[in-house]
Structures are given as C-alpha cells and as structure tokens.
Amino acid sequence: MFKTFRIMLDRIKKAQEMMEAACKTLGRRINIMEVCGTHTVSIFRNGIKSALPEKLKLLSGPGCPVCVTDQSYIDTVLQLADRDDCVIATYGDMIRVPGKGGSLETKPRANVKVVLSSEDALQLAKDNPNKNVVFVAVGFETTAPATAVVVKEAGEQGIDNFYILSGHKLVVPAMRALLSAKNNNIDAFLCPGHVSVIIGYGAFAEIVDDFGRPCVVAGFEPMQIIEGLAEICRQLSAGKAELKSMYAAVVTEQGNTAAQKIIAECFEPAHGYWRGLGKIEKSTLKLRDKYSRFDALKRFNLAEIPGEERKGCRCGEVLCGLIEPPQCSLFERTCTPEEPVGACMVSSEGACAAWFKYWRRKRREQ
Amino acid sequence: MVQVLAKEKTRAMTAKHDRILLAHGGGGQLSDDLIRRHILPKLKNDTLAELADSAKLNLPSGRICFTTDSYVVKPLFFNGGDIGKLAVCGTVNDLAVAGSKPLALSLSLIIEDGLEFELLEKILTSIAQAASQNKVNIVTGDTKTVEAGAADKIFINTAGIGVRLPGVELGCDRITPGDKIIINGTIGDHGMTIILQREGIKFESQLRSDCAGLADLTCKLLEKTGGIKFMRDPTRGGLAATLNEASRTSGLSIEIREADIPVNPTVQAAADMLGFDVLEIANEGKFVAIVSPESADECLNICRNHPLGADAALIGQVVQTRDIPTVELITRIGGKRIVQMPYGRELPRIC
Amino acid sequence: MAIPARIIELDKDIAVVDAMGNRFKAKTTLLPEAKIGNLVLIHAGFAISLVDEEEAKTTWELLAEIAKFERIPNNVSG
C-alpha cells in the first residue's frame, strides 16, 4: 500500500464509523438527498453506495439539468431543429433526449451542432450569418453565467442571428419545493459543489434556517463525498442542522460575485416547469427585457406546448427521490441507455443511467 | 476502354500526378505504375516482387493462425501513428494474442479518387516501417480505386498469417478461479488521442496513440513462462469489452482494482472533460493476459523489461461466479461497482 | 464536469489553460482576478473559480493520481 492511499483509506474508515454511529443513535433509516448530477455519477462510479451502512439511504434528487428539463422545452427545441433556417447549438448531453418526432440526434445533421462552450455557439452565429443559431441553454447556476456572457457579447457586438432558448434552472427553489411536499422523507442535503462555486454556500442557509435540515457542500472526489456524508451524520447524531462547506478549495460563502452579477444583468427569475416537480415559482431564468431580442421563444413566436410524458415513465418520482430506478417497471426492460424512454436514462448524469451502468446486476432470468 | 487507356498512358508519361485517379485502380498502365513505382519499392520483399496472383508460402503443417481486419480510422494521421501503422500493428496484434508468431500479411487498399499522392506515400512508408519493425512481410496485395464520395480517402484491409508457438494453447476454457489479470501498460491512450484530434476540439495535447505491434513481447512471454491461459487486445470497447467477453465466454467472474489500473493522467483529464470512461476507450498497443497465479510475477517482470511493457500491472483476478458472470470493479475507496459491456455507443472509426 | 487547469497564457479574458497536458482555450470573463500561473476550475469553456492548491492537496485525487503514476510498480502481493 502506498502512503497517499493509506491516508485516504484511514479517513474513509473514520467517516464510515461516524455514519454507523448516527444510524445507531437515530435508530431508523437516514435519508440524505444529493441534488447534483455529477454527485450522482460519482457516487455510483466510485461504488460509494456499497461503502455506506445499510440504514443510510442516498436519494438522488433533481440535480441533473437535462433530466429536469420538462418535455415542452425538448419538443420546442425539436421543432426548431426541423427548420432549415435554424442551426441548433447544444451541449452534448441533450442530443439523445427523446421528444415529439425523435431527438436532436435524428434531425438533419446540418441543423444540429454539438458545442463544448457557449462561446462556440456564438462563433457559430458569426460564421453562419444566413442562419439563425439557437443555443440550447440548459443547466443550473454553474452553467448560466456562460450563457449570460455570450448574450452580453452578442449585444455588444451587434450579432443579430444568435438566440437562446433558456432552460436554466435554480437549485435552491427546487430544494424548497421538495421539502414543502408532504410526502418528503429528506433528512439532509448533500449540496452541489460547482453550483456552490457560483452561488456561494451561503445560499443554502435558508434551507437550514427555514426547514431545519443539515446542508453540506461537498466536492466530487469519492473521499469528499464520503466525508460530506459523515459530516451530515455527525450533525444528525447531535440533533443539529448546520450549514457547512467541505469544498474550501473552490467554494466560498459568497460565491463568484462576477458570475452572479452577469446572471442578474441578463436574466431574471421566473416560474418554470420542472419534470417531476411541476411548476415552481422563481425557479428558472428568463432573459430580461433588455436582452429579450435574443430569446428564441420570442423570435420564433413559440408558445410553450405542454409536454407529454411517455406512458409508464416515472422519471418524475425518481427525480424527487421517491422511488429508485428499479422500481419503475420500464427500467432495463423497455427503457435502456440504447432505447431510453425518459430523460433520467438518456442523460449521462441521470439516476437511471447511472444505476443501469454501474449498479445493476443482471438476473439469471434475463 | 482501349481509347481511355491510351489517353491515360499519355497523361502518365507527360504529367506528374499528384492525386490518385480512378484509373489507378483500373488494372492498366496507371495501376502498374502505382504498384511498381510507389508500392513495391517501399515494401521490398521477394515474394511481393513476384507480383503473382497469390503468394506462395512454406508453412509448418497444422498450427497456423489466420486473421483479418479492416481499418477505417478517422483522422488518417494522428499523434503516435496513422492508418498504415495501425493496419499492420492491429493485425500483428491479433496474431500475437492468439499465441502465434506473425509471418506474413496481405495488404488491400481501397482509395478514393482524388486522394493526394503525398498522403498515400506517407501511408505506404508507414506501412513499410511498421512491417519491418514487426518483422513481417507484406507478401500479397490489392489496390482498388472508387469514385469520389464512395470511400473516405482510404480504407485498408490486412489479413495475416502466424505460426502458433509450440505447446501454446490459449483459450477461455483454460481460465480458472484464482487466475491473475495483467495488462502491459496504460489504457485509453489511442481512443482519447483520436477523439481529441477528430472532433475539432481545439486541444493541443501530449496525448499519443499507443499504436504498436506486440508480437515480440507476447512471444517472449509465451516462450519463457507456461502459465499464460488467455490473451486479447482491448481495441474497440476497451478493457471493459475485453474483460466482459472473457467473463461471458468462460462463465467466470472477474474482479479488478481501480487503483491498480495504469492510466496516464493526461488521458484521465481529457476523458473527465469529455465525459468518457477510460475503461471503454480503445487501445492499440495493449494486451490483457489472464495467467496462472504462480506465473504472474514472472510475467510482470518480463513485461517491465520490455519497452512496450514498462507500465505493466496486475489489475485483478478471476473469481467464482455467484449468479451471473460479472465484471466488478473495486474502486479506489474500496467500494464496488459493475463494469458493463459497453453499449456500442463508443466512437465510430476509431481503428 | 468542471476540471482544474493551470493558466499558461492570458490575453485580456482569453486564456490558454493546461489540464494535465491537455491545452485548450478558455475564457476568464467570470474570473477577472485570474492571472497566469493560477490553477482554476474550468466549466463549459469558462474559468469559474480559483483553486486553493493547499486545500486541494488534502482532498483532490488528482494529486494522488500523479503519485500513482510515478510510483514503483507493485507485485502480486499488492
């Protein structure tokens, strides 16, 4: 064994002891919800579930931005992708999400471009002056600033063929909505690391104050996640609910103020529809009037078509942590990564996809 | 037809071609020109020089390996290799992991009308170098040209014959619980190099494909130790696919330890950024060997004393199956998770 | 997924960053205080935070990764 690993394993052991102690003290199942798609993947990929005490349950929450994007948004994007005067610029994880008439992947290749950065989308508009470039702006507060920057740049540079379809969502309102639901069983939150980089860990104080739930921000390395869970257990054992960040390398209490400023300049909070959670007030970002000319909905005169969930799809319940993927009858039978029915299976950060890829053991009868 | 050929002949004599024309595959003057002036001189060997319809080889009776692969990699040239090198090494490796010493290769080129001669020359030089380094001869071949758009620049097929080493019997049926799993170096290098170069992702990277012929190393291993039961090269689908195949065919389960799998930090960082799993990424200079526990140490030593095995590692073992043959990963923190057979969504045209 | 990278070139808000040997362009518009030599967190083409290297050393596997790559290889008994 080598020194680095020895130290790490000792710390993990200590964390596991703390978790066992909490389970014993409380004498019941502990439910901790993680609200970040990257946490979901890291937890599965690192086999963290197998390292936790049996009574400690990790609930996967609405932390995957692609998964919580409601069907109407997806259908709108697909509508635009059918138009030959449009080029859809999107982050990669959206292209396989199924909707009316297929997915972005099945649309004419010339009409859809995968980009790694919002800047690439803006460049696409500059390079193709005779096309309307529509940027599929999906993501939480980590990604929203990148969209705001290019909207501002488009304004300053007078780019008139660049639009965004804003699907940006805010994490804290979703957490509040979850806790306001009567059937919730959430004891504490493992808070998203990179959203916190932007909004600051202080943003979760209202969850602690108003709902009395421990909120601990953790990074994405397995050790950070385990120690984050242990800290939550320490608080629960002591009957406390505190706000704590264990990701001091990049997270501060106030967050990235330059990013917050640019979000506020371009966007304002508006009500929005979340898959699984329904309508949540002030939970999405809408372009301010000053920048409304970049709003694809306005430009193309699109109404938000109510989306239809596919029959039998229980993504909504998975996203609220109410069921685990195998409890959905479609899971691994008719809904697989190859042929996904719902967003939770198609998104690389979805709970169903993660469960399928890293956790599911095939049964003999299959 | 005669008129066309006459015209081409004149063109050949009076103008220097800088691109492949359809006529270069026509079997006439230009084809002859292509073979004698461009291909033969590079791949110099007596058998090929005969330009017979078939190569005549003298082989020991009974124990032969025979394989074929086609190469459609995009881009044609990448850091650490090109389609030509790949076409030789890939087939050499298939012979090597079957427990044979590669002897001879065939080379079949399908070239798109309009391909620059300069590119073809580079590829041929590469093929010649790779063949020489791996001590194989290209003894027979074929060249065809197709209209623009019917192929993407160039497609290559190589078939190979190897002589099975005496006393060597490799196969999944030989694997037993307790056997150890060894890999000769880092994973994911080839696939990540291709992805970065292809996608126009403006990365400049130190990444290099690990494209290399393994026969020298595998033959040494097989000659010096008797404990090797099974070998495979983890190309498309990566280590995950290879281990799942071995598990499924043998009916046994496999346990590997994440901390012991060699990965270049540059490859890991690139994979993290683009959302790939290194376990599923193609390798072109690696083999997985399943060996008896007693011979594991010696196998590792032989590998580590060879340029293509410096980072060789023991990554896991074969275990009895509880329910269904499974490949399980013990993660860095001691947790467990499944390694699935990749779903076929890996990148196209990686080799 | 956001990853750490070091700024090796910087011109106004356009940077070239290096992530374990992968070099690419990123923007520092959201991190005006960034300087050449800083380790930063990159997400979707933007630097979103400085990385406190001392803090990072205590938890980031990245450095354990380096330790592993440079280590003396183990034998069967490992």
Coordinates of N, CA and C in Angstrom, one line a residue, chain C residues 12-74:
Chain C
K12 N -6.2 39.6 -22.1 CA -7.5 40.2 -21.7 C -8.3 39.0 -21.0
D13 N -9.4 38.5 -21.6 CA -10.1 37.5 -20.9 C -10.0 36.1 -21.7
I14 N -9.1 36.1 -22.6 CA -8.9 34.8 -23.3 C -7.6 34.1 -22.8
A15 N -7.8 32.9 -22.3 CA -6.7 32.2 -21.7 C -6.4 30.9 -22.5
V16 N -5.1 30.5 -22.4 CA -4.8 29.1 -22.8 C -4.5 28.4 -21.4
V17 N -5.2 27.3 -21.2 CA -5.0 26.6 -19.9 C -4.5 25.1 -20.2
D18 N -3.9 24.6 -19.2 CA -3.3 23.2 -19.3 C -3.9 22.4 -18.2
A19 N -4.5 21.3 -18.7 CA -5.1 20.3 -17.7 C -4.4 19.0 -17.9
M20 N -3.4 18.8 -17.0 CA -2.6 17.6 -17.1 C -2.1 17.3 -18.5
G21 N -1.6 18.3 -19.2 CA -1.0 18.0 -20.5 C -2.0 18.3 -21.7
N22 N -3.3 18.6 -21.4 CA -4.2 18.9 -22.4 C -4.3 20.5 -22.4
R23 N -4.0 21.0 -23.6 CA -4.1 22.5 -23.6 C -5.2 23.0 -24.5
F24 N -6.0 24.0 -24.0 CA -7.1 24.5 -24.8 C -7.4 25.9 -24.3
K25 N -8.3 26.5 -25.1 CA -8.7 27.9 -24.8 C -9.8 27.9 -23.8
A26 N -9.8 28.9 -22.9 CA -10.9 29.1 -22.0 C -11.0 30.6 -21.7
K27 N -12.2 31.1 -21.3 CA -12.3 32.5 -21.0 C -12.3 32.8 -19.5
T28 N -11.7 33.9 -19.1 CA -11.7 34.3 -17.7 C -12.6 35.4 -17.4
T29 N -13.6 35.6 -18.3 CA -14.6 36.7 -18.1 C -15.3 36.7 -16.7
L30 N -15.5 35.5 -16.2 CA -16.2 35.3 -14.9 C -15.2 35.4 -13.8
L31 N -13.9 35.5 -14.1 CA -12.9 35.5 -13.0 C -11.8 36.5 -13.4
P32 N -12.3 37.8 -13.2 CA -11.4 38.9 -13.7 C -10.0 38.9 -12.9
E33 N -10.0 38.3 -11.7 CA -8.8 38.4 -10.9 C -7.8 37.3 -11.3
A34 N -8.1 36.5 -12.3 CA -7.2 35.4 -12.7 C -5.9 35.9 -13.3
K35 N -4.8 35.2 -13.0 CA -3.5 35.6 -13.6 C -2.8 34.4 -14.1
I36 N -1.8 34.6 -14.9 CA -1.0 33.5 -15.5 C -0.4 32.7 -14.3
G37 N -0.5 31.4 -14.4 CA 0.1 30.6 -13.3 C -1.0 30.1 -12.3
N38 N -2.1 30.8 -12.3 CA -3.2 30.3 -11.4 C -3.7 29.0 -11.8
L39 N -4.1 28.2 -10.8 CA -4.9 27.0 -11.0 C -6.3 27.4 -10.9
V40 N -7.1 27.1 -11.9 CA -8.5 27.5 -11.9 C -9.4 26.3 -12.3
L41 N -10.7 26.4 -12.0 CA -11.7 25.4 -12.3 C -12.4 25.8 -13.6
I42 N -12.4 24.9 -14.6 CA -12.9 25.3 -15.9 C -14.3 24.5 -16.0
H43 N -15.3 25.3 -16.5 CA -16.6 24.6 -16.7 C -17.1 25.2 -18.0
A44 N -17.5 24.4 -19.0 CA -18.1 24.8 -20.2 C -17.3 25.9 -20.9
G45 N -16.0 25.8 -20.8 CA -15.1 26.8 -21.5 C -14.8 28.1 -20.7
F46 N -15.3 28.1 -19.5 CA -15.1 29.3 -18.7 C -14.4 29.0 -17.3
A47 N -13.5 29.8 -16.9 CA -12.9 29.7 -15.6 C -13.9 30.2 -14.6
I48 N -14.3 29.4 -13.6 CA -15.3 29.9 -12.7 C -14.8 30.1 -11.3
S49 N -13.6 29.6 -11.0 CA -13.1 29.8 -9.6 C -11.6 29.6 -9.6
L50 N -10.9 30.3 -8.7 CA -9.5 29.9 -8.4 C -9.5 28.7 -7.6
V51 N -8.5 27.9 -7.7 CA -8.4 26.7 -6.9 C -7.3 26.9 -5.8
D52 N -7.7 26.8 -4.6 CA -6.7 26.9 -3.5 C -5.9 25.6 -3.4
E53 N -4.7 25.7 -3.9 CA -3.9 24.5 -4.1 C -3.6 23.7 -2.8
E54 N -3.4 24.5 -1.7 CA -3.1 23.8 -0.4 C -4.3 23.0 0.0
E55 N -5.5 23.6 -0.1 CA -6.7 22.9 0.2 C -6.9 21.7 -0.7
A56 N -6.6 21.9 -2.0 CA -6.9 20.9 -3.0 C -6.0 19.7 -2.7
K57 N -4.8 19.9 -2.2 CA -3.9 18.8 -1.9 C -4.5 17.8 -0.9
T58 N -5.2 18.4 0.0 CA -5.7 17.5 1.1 C -6.8 16.6 0.6
T59 N -7.5 16.9 -0.5 CA -8.6 16.0 -0.9 C -8.5 15.6 -2.3
W60 N -7.9 16.3 -3.2 CA -8.0 16.0 -4.6 C -7.2 14.8 -5.0
E61 N -8.0 14.0 -5.6 CA -7.4 12.7 -6.1 C -6.4 12.9 -7.2
L62 N -6.6 14.1 -7.8 CA -5.7 14.5 -8.9 C -4.2 14.2 -8.5
L63 N -3.9 14.7 -7.3 CA -2.5 14.6 -6.9 C -2.2 13.2 -6.5
A64 N -3.2 12.4 -6.1 CA -3.0 11.0 -5.8 C -2.7 10.3 -7.1
E65 N -3.4 10.8 -8.1 CA -3.2 10.2 -9.4 C -1.8 10.3 -9.9
I66 N -1.2 11.5 -9.6 CA 0.2 11.7 -10.0 C 1.1 10.8 -9.2
A67 N 0.8 10.7 -7.9 CA 1.5 9.8 -7.1 C 1.5 8.4 -7.6
K68 N 0.4 8.0 -8.0 CA 0.2 6.6 -8.5 C 1.0 6.4 -9.8
F69 N 1.0 7.4 -10.7 CA 1.6 7.2 -12.0 C 3.1 7.2 -11.8
E70 N 3.6 7.8 -10.8 CA 5.0 7.9 -10.6 C 5.6 6.8 -9.7
R71 N 4.7 6.0 -9.2 CA 5.1 5.1 -8.1 C 5.9 3.9 -8.7
I72 N 6.5 3.2 -7.8 CA 7.2 2.0 -8.2 C 6.2 0.9 -8.3
P73 N 6.1 0.2 -9.5 CA 5.1 -0.8 -9.7 C 5.1 -1.9 -8.6
N74 N 3.9 -2.3 -8.3 CA 3.8 -3.4 -7.3 C 3.8 -4.8 -7.9

